[in-house]
PDB file of C-alpha atoms in Angstrom:
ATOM      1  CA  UNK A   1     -70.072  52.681 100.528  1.00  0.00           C
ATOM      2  CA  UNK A   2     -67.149  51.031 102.203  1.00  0.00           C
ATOM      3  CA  UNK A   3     -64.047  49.883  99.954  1.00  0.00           C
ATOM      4  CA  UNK A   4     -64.114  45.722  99.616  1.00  0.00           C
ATOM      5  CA  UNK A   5     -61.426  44.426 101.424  1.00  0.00           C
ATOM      6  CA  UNK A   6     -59.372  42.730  98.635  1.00  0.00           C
ATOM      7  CA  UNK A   7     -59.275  45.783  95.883  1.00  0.00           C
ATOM      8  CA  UNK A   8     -58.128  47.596  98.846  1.00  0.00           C
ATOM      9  CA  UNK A   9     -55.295  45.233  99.664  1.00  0.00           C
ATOM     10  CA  UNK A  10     -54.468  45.374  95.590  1.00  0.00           C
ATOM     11  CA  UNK A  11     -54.116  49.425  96.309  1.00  0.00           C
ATOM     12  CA  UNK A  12     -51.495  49.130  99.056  1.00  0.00           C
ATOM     13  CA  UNK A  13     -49.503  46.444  97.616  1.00  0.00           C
ATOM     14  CA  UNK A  14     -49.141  48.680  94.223  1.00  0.00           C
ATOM     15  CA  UNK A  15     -48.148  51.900  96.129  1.00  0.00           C
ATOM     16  CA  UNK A  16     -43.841  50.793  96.459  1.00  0.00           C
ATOM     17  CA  UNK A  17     -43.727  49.134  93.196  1.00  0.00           C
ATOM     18  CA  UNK A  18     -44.880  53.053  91.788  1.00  0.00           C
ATOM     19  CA  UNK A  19     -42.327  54.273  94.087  1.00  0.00           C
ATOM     20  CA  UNK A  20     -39.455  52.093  93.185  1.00  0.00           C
ATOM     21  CA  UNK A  21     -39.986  52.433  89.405  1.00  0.00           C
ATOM     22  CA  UNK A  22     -40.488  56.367  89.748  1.00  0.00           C
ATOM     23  CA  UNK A  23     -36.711  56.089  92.216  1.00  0.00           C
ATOM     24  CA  UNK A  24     -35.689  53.683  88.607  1.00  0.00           C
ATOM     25  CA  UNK A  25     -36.179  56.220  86.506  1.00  0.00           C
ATOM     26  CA  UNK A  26     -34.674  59.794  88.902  1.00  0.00           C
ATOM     27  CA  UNK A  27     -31.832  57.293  88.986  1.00  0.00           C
ATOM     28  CA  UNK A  28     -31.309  57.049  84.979  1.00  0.00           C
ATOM     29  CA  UNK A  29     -32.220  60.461  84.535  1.00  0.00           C
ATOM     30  CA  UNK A  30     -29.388  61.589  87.050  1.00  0.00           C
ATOM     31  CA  UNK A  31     -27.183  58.905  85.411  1.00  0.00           C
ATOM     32  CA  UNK A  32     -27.596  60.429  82.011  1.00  0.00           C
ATOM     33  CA  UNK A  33     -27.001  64.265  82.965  1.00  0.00           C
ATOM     34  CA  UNK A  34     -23.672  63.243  84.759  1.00  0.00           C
ATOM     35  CA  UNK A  35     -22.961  60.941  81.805  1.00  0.00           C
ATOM     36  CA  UNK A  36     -23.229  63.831  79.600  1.00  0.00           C
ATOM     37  CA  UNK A  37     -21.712  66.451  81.749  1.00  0.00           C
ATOM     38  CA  UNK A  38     -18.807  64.118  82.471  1.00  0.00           C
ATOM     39  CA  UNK A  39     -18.056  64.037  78.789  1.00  0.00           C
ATOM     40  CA  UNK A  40     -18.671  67.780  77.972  1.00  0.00           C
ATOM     41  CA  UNK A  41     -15.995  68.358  80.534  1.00  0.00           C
ATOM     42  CA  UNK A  42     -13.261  65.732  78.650  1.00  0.00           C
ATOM     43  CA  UNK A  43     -14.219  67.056  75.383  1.00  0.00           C
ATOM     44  CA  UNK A  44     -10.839  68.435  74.255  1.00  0.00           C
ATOM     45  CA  UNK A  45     -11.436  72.591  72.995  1.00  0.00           C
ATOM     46  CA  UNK A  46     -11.577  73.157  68.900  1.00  0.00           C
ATOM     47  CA  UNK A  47      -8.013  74.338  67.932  1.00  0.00           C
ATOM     48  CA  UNK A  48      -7.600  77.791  66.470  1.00  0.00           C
ATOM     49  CA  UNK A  49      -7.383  78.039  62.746  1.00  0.00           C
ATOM     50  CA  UNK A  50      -3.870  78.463  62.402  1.00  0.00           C
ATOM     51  CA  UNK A  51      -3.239  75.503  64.046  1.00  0.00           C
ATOM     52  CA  UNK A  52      -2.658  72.754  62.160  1.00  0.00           C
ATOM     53  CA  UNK A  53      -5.420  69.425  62.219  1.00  0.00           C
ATOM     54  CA  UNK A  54      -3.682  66.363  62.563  1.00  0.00           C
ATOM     55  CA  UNK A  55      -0.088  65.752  61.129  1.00  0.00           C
ATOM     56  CA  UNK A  56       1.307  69.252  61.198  1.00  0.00           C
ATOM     57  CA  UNK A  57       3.766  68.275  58.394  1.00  0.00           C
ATOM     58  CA  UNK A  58       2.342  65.792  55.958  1.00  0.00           C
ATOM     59  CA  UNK A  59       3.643  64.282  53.188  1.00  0.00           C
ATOM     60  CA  UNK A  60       3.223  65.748  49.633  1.00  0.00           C
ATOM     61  CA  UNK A  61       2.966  69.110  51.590  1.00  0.00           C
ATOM     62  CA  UNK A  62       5.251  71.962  49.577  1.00  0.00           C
ATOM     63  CA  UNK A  63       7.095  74.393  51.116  1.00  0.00           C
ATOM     64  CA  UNK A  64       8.307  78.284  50.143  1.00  0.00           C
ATOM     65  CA  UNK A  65      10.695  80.076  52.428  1.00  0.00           C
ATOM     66  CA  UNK A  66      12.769  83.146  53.168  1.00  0.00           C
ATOM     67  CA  UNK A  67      15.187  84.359  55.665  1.00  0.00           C
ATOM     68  CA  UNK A  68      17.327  87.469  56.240  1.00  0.00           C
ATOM     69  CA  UNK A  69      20.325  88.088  59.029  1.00  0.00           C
ATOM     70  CA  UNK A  70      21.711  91.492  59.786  1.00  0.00           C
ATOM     71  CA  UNK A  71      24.616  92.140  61.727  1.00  0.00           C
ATOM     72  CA  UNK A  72      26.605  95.509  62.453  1.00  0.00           C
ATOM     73  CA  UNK A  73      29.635  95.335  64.436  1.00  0.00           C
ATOM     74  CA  UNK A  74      32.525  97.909  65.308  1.00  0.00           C
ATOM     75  CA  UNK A  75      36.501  97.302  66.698  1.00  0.00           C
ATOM     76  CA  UNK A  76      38.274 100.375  68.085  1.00  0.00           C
ATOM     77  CA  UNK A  77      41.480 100.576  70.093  1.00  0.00           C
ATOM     78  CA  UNK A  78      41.636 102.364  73.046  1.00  0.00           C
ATOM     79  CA  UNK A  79      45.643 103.725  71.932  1.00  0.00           C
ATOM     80  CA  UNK A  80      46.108 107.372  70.769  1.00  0.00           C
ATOM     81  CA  UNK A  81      46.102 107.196  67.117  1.00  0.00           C
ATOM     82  CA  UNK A  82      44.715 103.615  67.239  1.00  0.00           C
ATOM     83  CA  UNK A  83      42.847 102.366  64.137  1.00  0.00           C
ATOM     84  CA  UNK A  84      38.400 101.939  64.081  1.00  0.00           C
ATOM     85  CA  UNK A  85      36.916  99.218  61.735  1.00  0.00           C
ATOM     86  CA  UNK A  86      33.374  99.310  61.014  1.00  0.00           C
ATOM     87  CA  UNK A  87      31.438  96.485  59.363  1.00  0.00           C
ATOM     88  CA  UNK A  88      27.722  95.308  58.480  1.00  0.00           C
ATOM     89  CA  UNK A  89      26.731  91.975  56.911  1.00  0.00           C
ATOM     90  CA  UNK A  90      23.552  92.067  55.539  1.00  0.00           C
ATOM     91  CA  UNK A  91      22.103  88.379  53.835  1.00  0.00           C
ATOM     92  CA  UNK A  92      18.972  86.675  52.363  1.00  0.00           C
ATOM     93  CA  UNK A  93      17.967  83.126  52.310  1.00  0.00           C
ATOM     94  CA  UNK A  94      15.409  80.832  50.236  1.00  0.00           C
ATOM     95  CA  UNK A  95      14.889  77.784  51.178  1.00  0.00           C
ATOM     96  CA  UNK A  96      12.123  75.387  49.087  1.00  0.00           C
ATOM     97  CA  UNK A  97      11.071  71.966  49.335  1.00  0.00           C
ATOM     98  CA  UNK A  98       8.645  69.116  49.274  1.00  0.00           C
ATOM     99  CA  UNK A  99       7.629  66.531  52.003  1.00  0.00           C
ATOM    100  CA  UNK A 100       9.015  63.468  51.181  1.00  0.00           C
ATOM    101  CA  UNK A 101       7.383  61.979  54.439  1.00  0.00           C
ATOM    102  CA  UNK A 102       5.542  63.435  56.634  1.00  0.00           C
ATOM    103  CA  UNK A 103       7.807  66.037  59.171  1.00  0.00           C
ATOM    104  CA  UNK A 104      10.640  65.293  56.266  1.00  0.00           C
ATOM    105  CA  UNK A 105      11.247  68.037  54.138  1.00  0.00           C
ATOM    106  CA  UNK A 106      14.118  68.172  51.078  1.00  0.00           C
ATOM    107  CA  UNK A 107      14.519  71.126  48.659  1.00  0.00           C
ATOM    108  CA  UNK A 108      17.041  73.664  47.512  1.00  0.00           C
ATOM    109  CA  UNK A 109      18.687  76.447  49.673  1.00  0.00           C
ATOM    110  CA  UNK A 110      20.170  79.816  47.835  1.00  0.00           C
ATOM    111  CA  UNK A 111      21.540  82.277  49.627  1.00  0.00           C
ATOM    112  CA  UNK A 112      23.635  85.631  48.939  1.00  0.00           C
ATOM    113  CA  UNK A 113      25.486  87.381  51.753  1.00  0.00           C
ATOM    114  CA  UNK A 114      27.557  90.794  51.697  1.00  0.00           C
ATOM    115  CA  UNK A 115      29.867  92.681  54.266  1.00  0.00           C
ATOM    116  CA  UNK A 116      30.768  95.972  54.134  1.00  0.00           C
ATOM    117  CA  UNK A 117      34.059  97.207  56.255  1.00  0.00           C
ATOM    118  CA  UNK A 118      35.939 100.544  56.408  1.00  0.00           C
ATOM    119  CA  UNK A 119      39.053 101.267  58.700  1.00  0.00           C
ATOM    120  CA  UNK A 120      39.778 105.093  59.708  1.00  0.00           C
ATOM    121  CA  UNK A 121      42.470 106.588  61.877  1.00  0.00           C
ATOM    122  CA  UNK A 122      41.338 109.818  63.659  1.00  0.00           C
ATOM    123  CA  UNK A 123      43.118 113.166  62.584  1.00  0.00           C
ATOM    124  CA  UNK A 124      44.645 116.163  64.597  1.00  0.00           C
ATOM    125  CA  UNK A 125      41.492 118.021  63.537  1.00  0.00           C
ATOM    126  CA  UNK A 126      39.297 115.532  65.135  1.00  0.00           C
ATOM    127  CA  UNK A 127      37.842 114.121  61.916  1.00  0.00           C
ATOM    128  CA  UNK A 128      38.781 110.391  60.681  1.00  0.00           C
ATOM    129  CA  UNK A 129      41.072 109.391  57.643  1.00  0.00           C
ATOM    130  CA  UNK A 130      40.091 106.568  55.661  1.00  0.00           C
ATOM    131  CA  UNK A 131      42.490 103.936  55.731  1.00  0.00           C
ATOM    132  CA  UNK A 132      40.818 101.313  53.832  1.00  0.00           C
ATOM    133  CA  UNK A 133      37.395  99.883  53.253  1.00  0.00           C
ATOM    134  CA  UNK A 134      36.170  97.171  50.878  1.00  0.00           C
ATOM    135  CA  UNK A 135      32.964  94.145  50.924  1.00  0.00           C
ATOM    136  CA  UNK A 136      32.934  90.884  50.769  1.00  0.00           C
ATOM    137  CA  UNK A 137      30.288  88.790  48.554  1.00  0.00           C
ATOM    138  CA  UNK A 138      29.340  85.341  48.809  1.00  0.00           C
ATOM    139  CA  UNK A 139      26.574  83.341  47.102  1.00  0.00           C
ATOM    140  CA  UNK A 140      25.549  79.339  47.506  1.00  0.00           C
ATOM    141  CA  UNK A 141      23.232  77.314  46.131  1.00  0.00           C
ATOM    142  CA  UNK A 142      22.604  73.355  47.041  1.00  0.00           C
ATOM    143  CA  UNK A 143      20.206  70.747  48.523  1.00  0.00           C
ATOM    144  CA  UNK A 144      18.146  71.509  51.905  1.00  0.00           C
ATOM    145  CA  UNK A 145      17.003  68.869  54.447  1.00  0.00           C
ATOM    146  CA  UNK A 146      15.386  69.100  57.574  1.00  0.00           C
ATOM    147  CA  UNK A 147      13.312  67.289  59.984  1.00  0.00           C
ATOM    148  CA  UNK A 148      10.477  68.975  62.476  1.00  0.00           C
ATOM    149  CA  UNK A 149       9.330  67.911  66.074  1.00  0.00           C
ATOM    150  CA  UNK A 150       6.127  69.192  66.380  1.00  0.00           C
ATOM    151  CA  UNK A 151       5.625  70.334  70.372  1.00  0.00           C
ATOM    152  CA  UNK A 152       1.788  71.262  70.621  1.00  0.00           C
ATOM    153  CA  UNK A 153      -0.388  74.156  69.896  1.00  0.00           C
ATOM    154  CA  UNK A 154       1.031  75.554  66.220  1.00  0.00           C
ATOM    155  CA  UNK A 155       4.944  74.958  67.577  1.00  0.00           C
ATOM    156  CA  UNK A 156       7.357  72.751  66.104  1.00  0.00           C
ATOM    157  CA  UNK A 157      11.147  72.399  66.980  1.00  0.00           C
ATOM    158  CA  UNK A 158      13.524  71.265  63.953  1.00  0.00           C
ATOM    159  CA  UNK A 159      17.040  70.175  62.522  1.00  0.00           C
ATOM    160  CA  UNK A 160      18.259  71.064  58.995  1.00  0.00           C
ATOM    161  CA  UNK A 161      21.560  70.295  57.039  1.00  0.00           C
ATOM    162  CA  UNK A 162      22.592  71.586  54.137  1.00  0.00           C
ATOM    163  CA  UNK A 163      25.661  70.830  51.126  1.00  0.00           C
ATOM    164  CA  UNK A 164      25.840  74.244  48.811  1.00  0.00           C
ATOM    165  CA  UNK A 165      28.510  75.266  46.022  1.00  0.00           C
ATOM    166  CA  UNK A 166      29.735  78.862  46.978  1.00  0.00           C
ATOM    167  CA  UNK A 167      31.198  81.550  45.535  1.00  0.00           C
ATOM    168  CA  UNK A 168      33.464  84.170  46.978  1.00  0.00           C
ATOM    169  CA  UNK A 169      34.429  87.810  45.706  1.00  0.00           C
ATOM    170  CA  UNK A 170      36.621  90.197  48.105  1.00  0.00           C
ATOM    171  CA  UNK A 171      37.456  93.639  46.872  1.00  0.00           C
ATOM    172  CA  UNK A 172      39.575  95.841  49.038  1.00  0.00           C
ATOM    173  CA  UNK A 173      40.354  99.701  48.216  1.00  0.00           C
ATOM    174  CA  UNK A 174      43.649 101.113  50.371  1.00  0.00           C
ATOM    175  CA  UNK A 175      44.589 104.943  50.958  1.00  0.00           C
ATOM    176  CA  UNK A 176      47.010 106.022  48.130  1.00  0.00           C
ATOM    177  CA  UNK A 177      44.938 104.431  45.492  1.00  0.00           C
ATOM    178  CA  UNK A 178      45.658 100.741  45.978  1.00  0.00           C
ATOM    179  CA  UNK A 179      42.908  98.461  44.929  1.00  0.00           C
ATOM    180  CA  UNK A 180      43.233  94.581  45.099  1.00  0.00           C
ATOM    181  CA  UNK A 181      40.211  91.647  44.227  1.00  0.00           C
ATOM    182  CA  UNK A 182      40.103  87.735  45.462  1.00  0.00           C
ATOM    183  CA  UNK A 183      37.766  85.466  43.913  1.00  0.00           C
ATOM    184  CA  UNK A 184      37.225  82.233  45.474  1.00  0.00           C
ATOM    185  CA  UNK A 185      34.962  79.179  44.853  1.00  0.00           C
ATOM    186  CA  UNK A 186      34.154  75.899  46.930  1.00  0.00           C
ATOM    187  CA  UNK A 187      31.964  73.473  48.648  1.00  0.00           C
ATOM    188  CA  UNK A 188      29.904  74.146  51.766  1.00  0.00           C
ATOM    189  CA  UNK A 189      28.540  72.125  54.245  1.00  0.00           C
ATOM    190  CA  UNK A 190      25.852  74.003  56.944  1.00  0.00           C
ATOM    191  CA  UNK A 191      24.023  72.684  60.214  1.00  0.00           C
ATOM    192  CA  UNK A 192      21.561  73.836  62.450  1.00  0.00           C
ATOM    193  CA  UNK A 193      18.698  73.735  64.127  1.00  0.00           C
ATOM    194  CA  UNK A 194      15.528  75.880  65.774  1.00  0.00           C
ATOM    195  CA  UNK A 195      11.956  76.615  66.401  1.00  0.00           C
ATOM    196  CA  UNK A 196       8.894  77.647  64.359  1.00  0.00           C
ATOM    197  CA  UNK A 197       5.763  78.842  65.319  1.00  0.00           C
ATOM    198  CA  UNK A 198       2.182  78.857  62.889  1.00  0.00           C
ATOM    199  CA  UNK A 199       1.289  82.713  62.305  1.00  0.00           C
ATOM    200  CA  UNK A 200      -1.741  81.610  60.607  1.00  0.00           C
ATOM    201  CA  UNK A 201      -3.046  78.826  58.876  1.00  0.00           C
ATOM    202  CA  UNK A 202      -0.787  77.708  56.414  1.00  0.00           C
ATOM    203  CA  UNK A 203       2.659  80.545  57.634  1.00  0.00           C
ATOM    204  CA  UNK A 204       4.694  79.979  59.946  1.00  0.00           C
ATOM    205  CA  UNK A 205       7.934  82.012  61.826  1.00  0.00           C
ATOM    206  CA  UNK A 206      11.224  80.797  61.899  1.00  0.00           C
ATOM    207  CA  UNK A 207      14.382  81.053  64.356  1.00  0.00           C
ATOM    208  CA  UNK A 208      17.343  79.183  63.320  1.00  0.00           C
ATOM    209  CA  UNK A 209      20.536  79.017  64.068  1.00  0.00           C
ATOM    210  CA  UNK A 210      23.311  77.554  61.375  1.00  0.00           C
ATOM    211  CA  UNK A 211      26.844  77.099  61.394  1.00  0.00           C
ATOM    212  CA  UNK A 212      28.634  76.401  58.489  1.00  0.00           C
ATOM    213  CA  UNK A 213      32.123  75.342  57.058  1.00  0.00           C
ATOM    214  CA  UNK A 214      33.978  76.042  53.887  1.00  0.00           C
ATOM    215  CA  UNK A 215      36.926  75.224  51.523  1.00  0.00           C
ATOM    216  CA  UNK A 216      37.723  77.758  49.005  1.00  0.00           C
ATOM    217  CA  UNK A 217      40.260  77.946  46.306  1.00  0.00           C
ATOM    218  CA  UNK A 218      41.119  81.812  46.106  1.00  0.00           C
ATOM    219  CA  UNK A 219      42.721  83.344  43.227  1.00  0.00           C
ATOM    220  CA  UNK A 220      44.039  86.689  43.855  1.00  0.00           C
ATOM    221  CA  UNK A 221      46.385  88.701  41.448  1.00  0.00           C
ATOM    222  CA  UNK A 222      47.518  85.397  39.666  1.00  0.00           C
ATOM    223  CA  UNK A 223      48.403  83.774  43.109  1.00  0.00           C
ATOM    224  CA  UNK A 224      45.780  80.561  44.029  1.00  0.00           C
ATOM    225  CA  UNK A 225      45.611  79.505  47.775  1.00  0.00           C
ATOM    226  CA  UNK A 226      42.810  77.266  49.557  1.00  0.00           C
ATOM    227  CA  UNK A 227      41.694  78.394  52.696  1.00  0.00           C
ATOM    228  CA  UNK A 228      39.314  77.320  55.392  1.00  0.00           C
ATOM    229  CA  UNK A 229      35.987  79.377  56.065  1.00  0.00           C
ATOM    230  CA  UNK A 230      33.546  78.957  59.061  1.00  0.00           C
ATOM    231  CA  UNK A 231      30.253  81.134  59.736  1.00  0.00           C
ATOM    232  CA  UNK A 232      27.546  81.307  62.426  1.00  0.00           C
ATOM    233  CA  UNK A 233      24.695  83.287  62.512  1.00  0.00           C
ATOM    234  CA  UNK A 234      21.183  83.615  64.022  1.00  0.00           C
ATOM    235  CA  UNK A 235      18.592  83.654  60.534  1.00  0.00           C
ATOM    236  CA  UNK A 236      14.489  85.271  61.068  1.00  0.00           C
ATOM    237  CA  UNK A 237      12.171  84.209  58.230  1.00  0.00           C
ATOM    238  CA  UNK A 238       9.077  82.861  57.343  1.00  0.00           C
ATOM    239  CA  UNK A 239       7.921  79.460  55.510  1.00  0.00           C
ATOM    240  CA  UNK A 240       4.932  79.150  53.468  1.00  0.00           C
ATOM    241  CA  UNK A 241       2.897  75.802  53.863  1.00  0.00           C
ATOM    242  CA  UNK A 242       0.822  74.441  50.656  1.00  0.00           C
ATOM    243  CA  UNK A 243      -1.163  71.283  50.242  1.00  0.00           C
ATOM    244  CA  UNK A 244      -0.143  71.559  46.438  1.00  0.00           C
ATOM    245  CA  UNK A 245       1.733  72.699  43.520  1.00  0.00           C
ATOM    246  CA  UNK A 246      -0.151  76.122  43.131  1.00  0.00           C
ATOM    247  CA  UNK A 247       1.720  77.116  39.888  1.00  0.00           C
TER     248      UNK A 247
END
């Protein structure tokens, strides 16, 4: 039975308006999956754990600390007979604080240092004579500041100063039996500056670098002289990061 002519017509003029709303929706489909691909792609990674979130130093954050240096070092002259002095300094440093703001840290620095020295001159027999050898002792104790630039990715460059009260003991022991002890005691100012770098969540590793100056008044058999001290030295530790007062 042959189609009427208008239903026929209706047909035909139907047919784009299917196509162009099936093309609407390919289009918004396409759209959505480049939408969503687009922002999968910008979506920054998670960080790992030990990284901090956010601030990396925030305020009311405590902070536990210690450092150590080591240094051996040894002088000999090159002349027949010439004298050979041997020394070590071995040290330890605690530094604790509290964030006052956040990437602003004060607290308390202690630290004790001791050097150990011995000068020989060789012998006909090939051996070495000991000339004289002795140590040197030093302890300080005073307020801690320092301020960290956090870089990206659990580092964090920083500054630190430092005003201590020190205390100074020298005791020296010469060939023929001749002993002789200084005491000294004075301020201390210190400076410095380095990197540190999150271990894990909560720990990170410390390089700094201090230099520090002194004014002593020595007392040594009955005779009192000031005198000027200056140290620098390269100090490896850790600092422990905690949201509170655990204790």
């Amino acid at each position: 039975m042959p189609i009427p002519r208008e239903p026929r017509a209706r047909a035909v003029a139907n047919v784009p308006r299917a196509v162009a709303a099936a093309v609407v929706v390919a289009l918004a489909l396409a759209a959505s999956e480049r939408a969503a691909s687009a922002e999968e792609e910008t979506r920054p990674e998670p960080k790992p754990d030990y990284v901090p979130q956010g601030e990396y130093f925030p305020k009311g954050t405590w902070a536990a600390g210690f450092g150590a240096v080591v240094e051996s070092s040894s002088f000999e002259g090159r002349e027949p007979g010439a004298t050979t002095t041997r020394s070590s300094r071995y040290g330890i440093t605690s530094r604790n604080g509290y964030f006052l703001a956040n990437r602003f840290l004060i607290g308390l620095r202690a630290s004790y240092d001791v050097s150990l020295h011995r000068m020989t001159l060789p012998t006909a027999t090939g051996g070495a004579e000991v000339v004289s050898e002795g140590s040197e002792q030093s302890f300080e104790v005073g307020p801690w500041f320092r301020y960290y630039f956090p870089v990206g990715n659990g580092w964090a460059l920083f500054g630190e100063a430092d005003w201590s009260y020190r205390t100074y003991v020298d005791e020296e022991k010469a060939r023929g039996g001749l002993e002789s002890k200084s005491t000294g005691r004075g301020l201390a100012i210190g400076m410095g500056g380095g990197i540190t770098y999150f271990l894990t969540k909560g720990i990170a590793f410390d390089v700094a670098g201090r230099v520090s100056f002194a004014r002593l008044l020595l007392n040594s058999e009955g005779r009192r002289t000031r005198v000027d001290l200056s140290d620098f030295g390269l100090i490896l530790g850790f600092q422990i990061y905690l949201p509170e007062f655990v204790f």
